[in-house]
Each structure stands twice: as C-alpha cells, then as structure tokens.
Amino acid sequence: MNHSDNVQAAATLSVPEHDLGISSEPFEVTAELVATNLNFGGGQLPDEMMSTVERIWLDTDFTWPTTLAVTRIMLSVEPSPDTEPPQEVWSRVSILGTGWASDRPVSLTWNNAFGFPGASIALPAAQPNDNGFFGIDVVMKTTPRRHSDFVWEHNNQLVLVAQQKDEAGQIEHSAAQRAIPPHVIWQWAR
C-alpha cells in the first residue's frame, strides 16, 4: 500500500460517535462575554453600549432572546506516530446560549456531519443557569478526511443546533448557528 492509499483509507474511515472522545466543560457566562458576542448591525456591539448591556444583565425581569453562538474554536495537535496522518487533532468549541429555560437541559447537535449516522453528532447537553444562560466547551477528537472531501458551501458546512423541550416533549426553544468550519469534526488529510 502506498502513501496515497494510506491517506485514502484513513479519509474514508467512518468513526462511531463513541470513539470521538466527546466531553464537555461548563464555563462562566459574564455580561462582558455576552456583550462581546452580540451582533449590532452585522458588527460587534459598540463599547459605549456596554453599560446598557450591564444594566439589562442585572434586570431580572428582562427576557433575553433565545440565541446560540460559537464564541471560540481551538484546535490542538498531538503526535500519533502509529496513525495516518501521524497525529491526533482535538477541537475545543466554546458555545454560548441566552434565553433558555433554567429548569431543563439544552440538547446540542452538530448537523451536516456528513459521514456520520444521520449526518449528525449528538453532543453533551448544556444546563442553563437561573438567568437562562449557558456556556459550555465541547471537546472532541477529529476524524481524518481528505481535503477534497471537505464541503465549503455556506449551507453545507456544520450547523450547531440547540433545542429545549417542554414537559410534554415538544420543542419549546431552538436556535442554530450555521457555517461552522468542518475542521471542528474533520482532520484535514492530503
């Protein structure tokens, strides 16, 4: 088997979800974090509006809209000489949610995960705090995939979907963020 055959074999491997080493870690949600990740006319919130966000933050009667945002994506590489390519790549994705009911978990899923069963990967649930906010880092091992198999079109890139169901099992709140780069679940292999 030559080098390109090794890469092809690794790139076509479909890894079950339980082999991805998926874990999660909650992080503290602050007014500054929310303000930094708010969009204002397509850009970030101007600094002079931060005091408004802080006042709203303290107002327990204010209802935040149901939102979901990826605030940071980090990739780390560890040597793995016995694999092709000879490395393991881990992704850490920071996810922020606002406007969720505090008494139930929020389910999280990667959609458009082509190559996984149902083109989807279930992630650990997030638990909103008393104010309806959650912050969670999801960590997972990426799967080798040939660069020619990456999907770059906006509507076909990863979609992070969050849903919260009521007591009857009906979806009460939902939000999604589109166009997440495929590197979150796929390790680029030539």
Tab-separated table of C-alpha atoms in Angstrom:
chain	number	residue	atom	x	y	z
A	1	MET	CA	0.000	0.000	0.000
A	2	ASN	CA	1.494	3.368	-0.966
A	3	HIS	CA	1.187	6.684	0.893
A	4	SER	CA	-1.873	7.861	-1.067
A	5	ASP	CA	-3.640	4.542	-0.368
A	6	ASN	CA	-2.993	5.021	3.374
A	7	VAL	CA	-4.454	8.509	3.258
A	8	GLN	CA	-7.454	7.315	1.254
A	9	ALA	CA	-8.105	4.519	3.749
A	10	ALA	CA	-7.882	6.911	6.699
A	11	ALA	CA	-10.026	9.532	4.981
A	12	THR	CA	-12.881	7.146	4.239
A	13	LEU	CA	-12.981	5.798	7.798
A	14	SER	CA	-16.284	6.490	9.477
A	15	VAL	CA	-15.741	6.692	13.236
A	16	PRO	CA	-18.632	5.931	15.582
A	17	GLU	CA	-19.528	8.760	17.931
A	18	HIS	CA	-18.251	6.912	20.998
A	19	ASP	CA	-14.716	6.872	19.510
A	20	LEU	CA	-14.585	10.660	19.271
A	21	GLY	CA	-13.799	11.158	22.945
A	22	ILE	CA	-16.523	13.799	23.249
A	23	SER	CA	-16.567	15.655	26.545
A	24	SER	CA	-17.780	18.997	27.814
A	25	GLU	CA	-16.859	21.576	30.415
A	26	PRO	CA	-19.120	24.442	31.510
A	27	PHE	CA	-17.676	27.955	31.716
A	28	GLU	CA	-18.886	31.107	33.442
A	29	VAL	CA	-21.092	33.445	31.426
A	30	THR	CA	-20.494	37.140	32.149
A	31	ALA	CA	-22.019	40.375	30.862
A	32	GLU	CA	-18.728	41.118	29.073
A	33	LEU	CA	-18.788	37.750	27.296
A	34	VAL	CA	-22.384	38.271	26.158
A	35	ALA	CA	-21.671	41.844	25.001
A	36	THR	CA	-18.560	40.732	23.100
A	37	ASN	CA	-20.620	38.160	21.209
A	38	LEU	CA	-23.665	40.318	20.438
A	39	ASN	CA	-24.028	41.488	16.859
A	40	PHE	CA	-25.054	45.049	16.143
A	41	GLY	CA	-25.896	45.699	12.501
A	42	GLY	CA	-23.523	42.947	11.379
A	43	GLY	CA	-20.673	44.108	13.617
A	44	GLN	CA	-19.818	43.938	17.288
A	45	LEU	CA	-21.606	45.963	19.897
A	46	PRO	CA	-20.005	49.412	20.275
A	47	ASP	CA	-18.097	49.915	23.554
A	48	GLU	CA	-20.361	52.818	24.551
A	49	MET	CA	-23.330	50.404	24.698
A	50	MET	CA	-21.657	48.106	27.252
A	51	SER	CA	-23.269	49.967	30.174
A	52	THR	CA	-26.690	49.241	28.630
A	53	VAL	CA	-25.877	45.530	28.478
A	54	GLU	CA	-24.715	45.649	32.097
A	55	ARG	CA	-27.994	47.291	33.196
A	56	ILE	CA	-30.028	44.693	31.296
A	57	TRP	CA	-27.816	41.954	32.740
A	58	LEU	CA	-28.853	42.980	36.254
A	59	ASP	CA	-32.564	43.294	35.377
A	60	THR	CA	-34.174	40.007	36.441
A	61	ASP	CA	-37.407	40.914	34.595
A	62	PHE	CA	-35.678	41.258	31.214
A	63	THR	CA	-36.191	38.256	28.921
A	64	TRP	CA	-33.211	37.590	26.693
A	65	PRO	CA	-33.911	36.243	23.199
A	66	THR	CA	-33.098	32.589	22.665
A	67	THR	CA	-29.689	32.566	20.997
A	68	LEU	CA	-26.784	30.257	20.320
A	69	ALA	CA	-23.261	31.322	19.384
A	70	VAL	CA	-19.920	29.645	18.860
A	71	THR	CA	-17.559	32.074	20.560
A	72	ARG	CA	-14.247	30.289	20.004
A	73	ILE	CA	-12.790	27.313	18.130
A	74	MET	CA	-9.395	25.948	19.117
A	75	LEU	CA	-7.574	23.009	17.564
A	76	SER	CA	-4.750	21.125	19.255
A	77	VAL	CA	-2.456	18.579	17.645
A	78	GLU	CA	-0.850	15.628	19.398
A	79	PRO	CA	1.701	13.314	17.741
A	80	SER	CA	0.395	9.821	16.980
A	81	PRO	CA	3.160	8.025	15.024
A	82	ASP	CA	1.108	4.844	14.505
A	83	THR	CA	-1.700	6.562	12.570
A	84	GLU	CA	-2.016	8.137	9.146
A	85	PRO	CA	-1.744	11.072	9.239
A	86	PRO	CA	0.671	10.696	12.202
A	87	GLN	CA	-1.238	12.960	14.570
A	88	GLU	CA	-4.464	13.325	16.514
A	89	VAL	CA	-6.287	16.618	16.277
A	90	TRP	CA	-8.679	17.715	19.022
A	91	SER	CA	-11.183	20.539	18.701
A	92	ARG	CA	-12.473	22.671	21.569
A	93	VAL	CA	-15.575	24.671	20.699
A	94	SER	CA	-16.909	27.294	23.129
A	95	ILE	CA	-20.691	27.661	22.910
A	96	LEU	CA	-22.758	30.464	24.465
A	97	GLY	CA	-26.539	30.366	24.867
A	98	THR	CA	-29.001	33.010	26.098
A	99	GLY	CA	-32.755	32.993	26.705
A	100	TRP	CA	-33.225	29.329	27.688
A	101	ALA	CA	-35.454	27.939	30.448
A	102	SER	CA	-33.346	27.253	33.520
A	103	ASP	CA	-35.154	24.107	34.653
A	104	ARG	CA	-34.246	21.812	31.715
A	105	PRO	CA	-31.116	20.898	29.771
A	106	VAL	CA	-30.495	22.091	26.206
A	107	SER	CA	-29.604	19.367	23.700
A	108	LEU	CA	-26.767	20.187	21.302
A	109	THR	CA	-26.054	18.543	17.948
A	110	TRP	CA	-23.677	19.008	15.038
A	111	ASN	CA	-25.766	18.740	11.854
A	112	ASN	CA	-24.371	18.445	8.321
A	113	ALA	CA	-21.853	15.989	9.800
A	114	PHE	CA	-21.771	14.053	6.535
A	115	GLY	CA	-20.203	10.621	7.067
A	116	PHE	CA	-21.782	10.091	10.491
A	117	PRO	CA	-25.097	8.257	11.019
A	118	GLY	CA	-27.911	10.614	10.105
A	119	ALA	CA	-25.293	13.272	9.225
A	120	SER	CA	-25.432	14.320	12.869
A	121	ILE	CA	-23.363	14.067	16.061
A	122	ALA	CA	-25.067	14.362	19.433
A	123	LEU	CA	-23.102	16.457	21.938
A	124	PRO	CA	-23.360	16.655	25.722
A	125	ALA	CA	-26.323	18.719	26.883
A	126	ALA	CA	-25.873	22.186	28.379
A	127	GLN	CA	-27.609	23.255	31.580
A	128	PRO	CA	-28.745	26.906	31.653
A	129	ASN	CA	-28.225	28.889	34.849
A	130	ASP	CA	-31.025	30.683	36.722
A	131	ASN	CA	-30.859	33.573	34.222
A	132	GLY	CA	-31.235	31.294	31.181
A	133	PHE	CA	-27.596	31.469	30.085
A	134	PHE	CA	-25.209	28.630	29.432
A	135	GLY	CA	-21.569	28.428	28.468
A	136	ILE	CA	-20.034	25.094	27.505
A	137	ASP	CA	-16.788	23.964	25.893
A	138	VAL	CA	-17.257	20.824	23.801
A	139	VAL	CA	-14.059	18.840	23.212
A	140	MET	CA	-13.775	16.055	20.639
A	141	LYS	CA	-11.231	14.170	18.565
A	142	THR	CA	-11.494	14.944	14.864
A	143	THR	CA	-11.742	12.275	12.175
A	144	PRO	CA	-9.308	12.180	9.213
A	145	ARG	CA	-10.844	13.274	5.915
A	146	ARG	CA	-9.282	14.119	2.560
A	147	HIS	CA	-9.192	17.819	1.724
A	148	SER	CA	-11.112	17.156	-1.493
A	149	ASP	CA	-13.989	15.761	0.578
A	150	PHE	CA	-14.451	18.926	2.639
A	151	VAL	CA	-17.695	20.781	1.969
A	152	TRP	CA	-17.206	24.537	1.874
A	153	GLU	CA	-20.566	25.868	0.647
A	154	HIS	CA	-22.263	28.009	3.303
A	155	ASN	CA	-25.400	25.857	3.661
A	156	ASN	CA	-23.460	22.585	3.757
A	157	GLN	CA	-20.934	23.448	6.431
A	158	LEU	CA	-21.558	22.339	10.003
A	159	VAL	CA	-24.641	23.606	11.787
A	160	LEU	CA	-24.765	23.704	15.575
A	161	VAL	CA	-28.354	23.077	16.682
A	162	ALA	CA	-29.699	23.615	20.203
A	163	GLN	CA	-33.153	22.530	21.333
A	164	GLN	CA	-35.021	22.568	24.587
A	165	LYS	CA	-38.202	20.567	25.047
A	166	ASP	CA	-41.093	21.230	27.405
A	167	GLU	CA	-42.523	18.655	29.812
A	168	ALA	CA	-44.652	17.135	27.030
A	169	GLY	CA	-41.599	16.595	24.804
A	170	GLN	CA	-42.443	19.402	22.370
A	171	ILE	CA	-39.669	21.745	21.248
A	172	GLU	CA	-40.112	24.949	23.239
A	173	HIS	CA	-36.883	26.767	22.359
A	174	SER	CA	-34.471	26.244	19.494
A	175	ALA	CA	-31.590	28.065	17.886
A	176	ALA	CA	-28.865	27.260	15.379
A	177	GLN	CA	-25.597	28.671	14.148
A	178	ARG	CA	-24.684	27.906	10.567
A	179	ALA	CA	-21.466	27.860	8.580
A	180	ILE	CA	-19.201	26.382	11.250
A	181	PRO	CA	-15.938	25.271	9.587
A	182	PRO	CA	-15.738	21.496	9.033
A	183	HIS	CA	-12.375	21.341	10.856
A	184	VAL	CA	-14.342	21.051	14.106
A	185	ILE	CA	-15.066	17.384	13.327
A	186	TRP	CA	-12.763	16.602	10.384
A	187	GLN	CA	-8.972	16.443	10.416
A	188	TRP	CA	-7.589	17.675	7.120
A	189	ALA	CA	-5.684	14.849	5.375
A	190	ARG	CA	-3.983	15.285	1.992
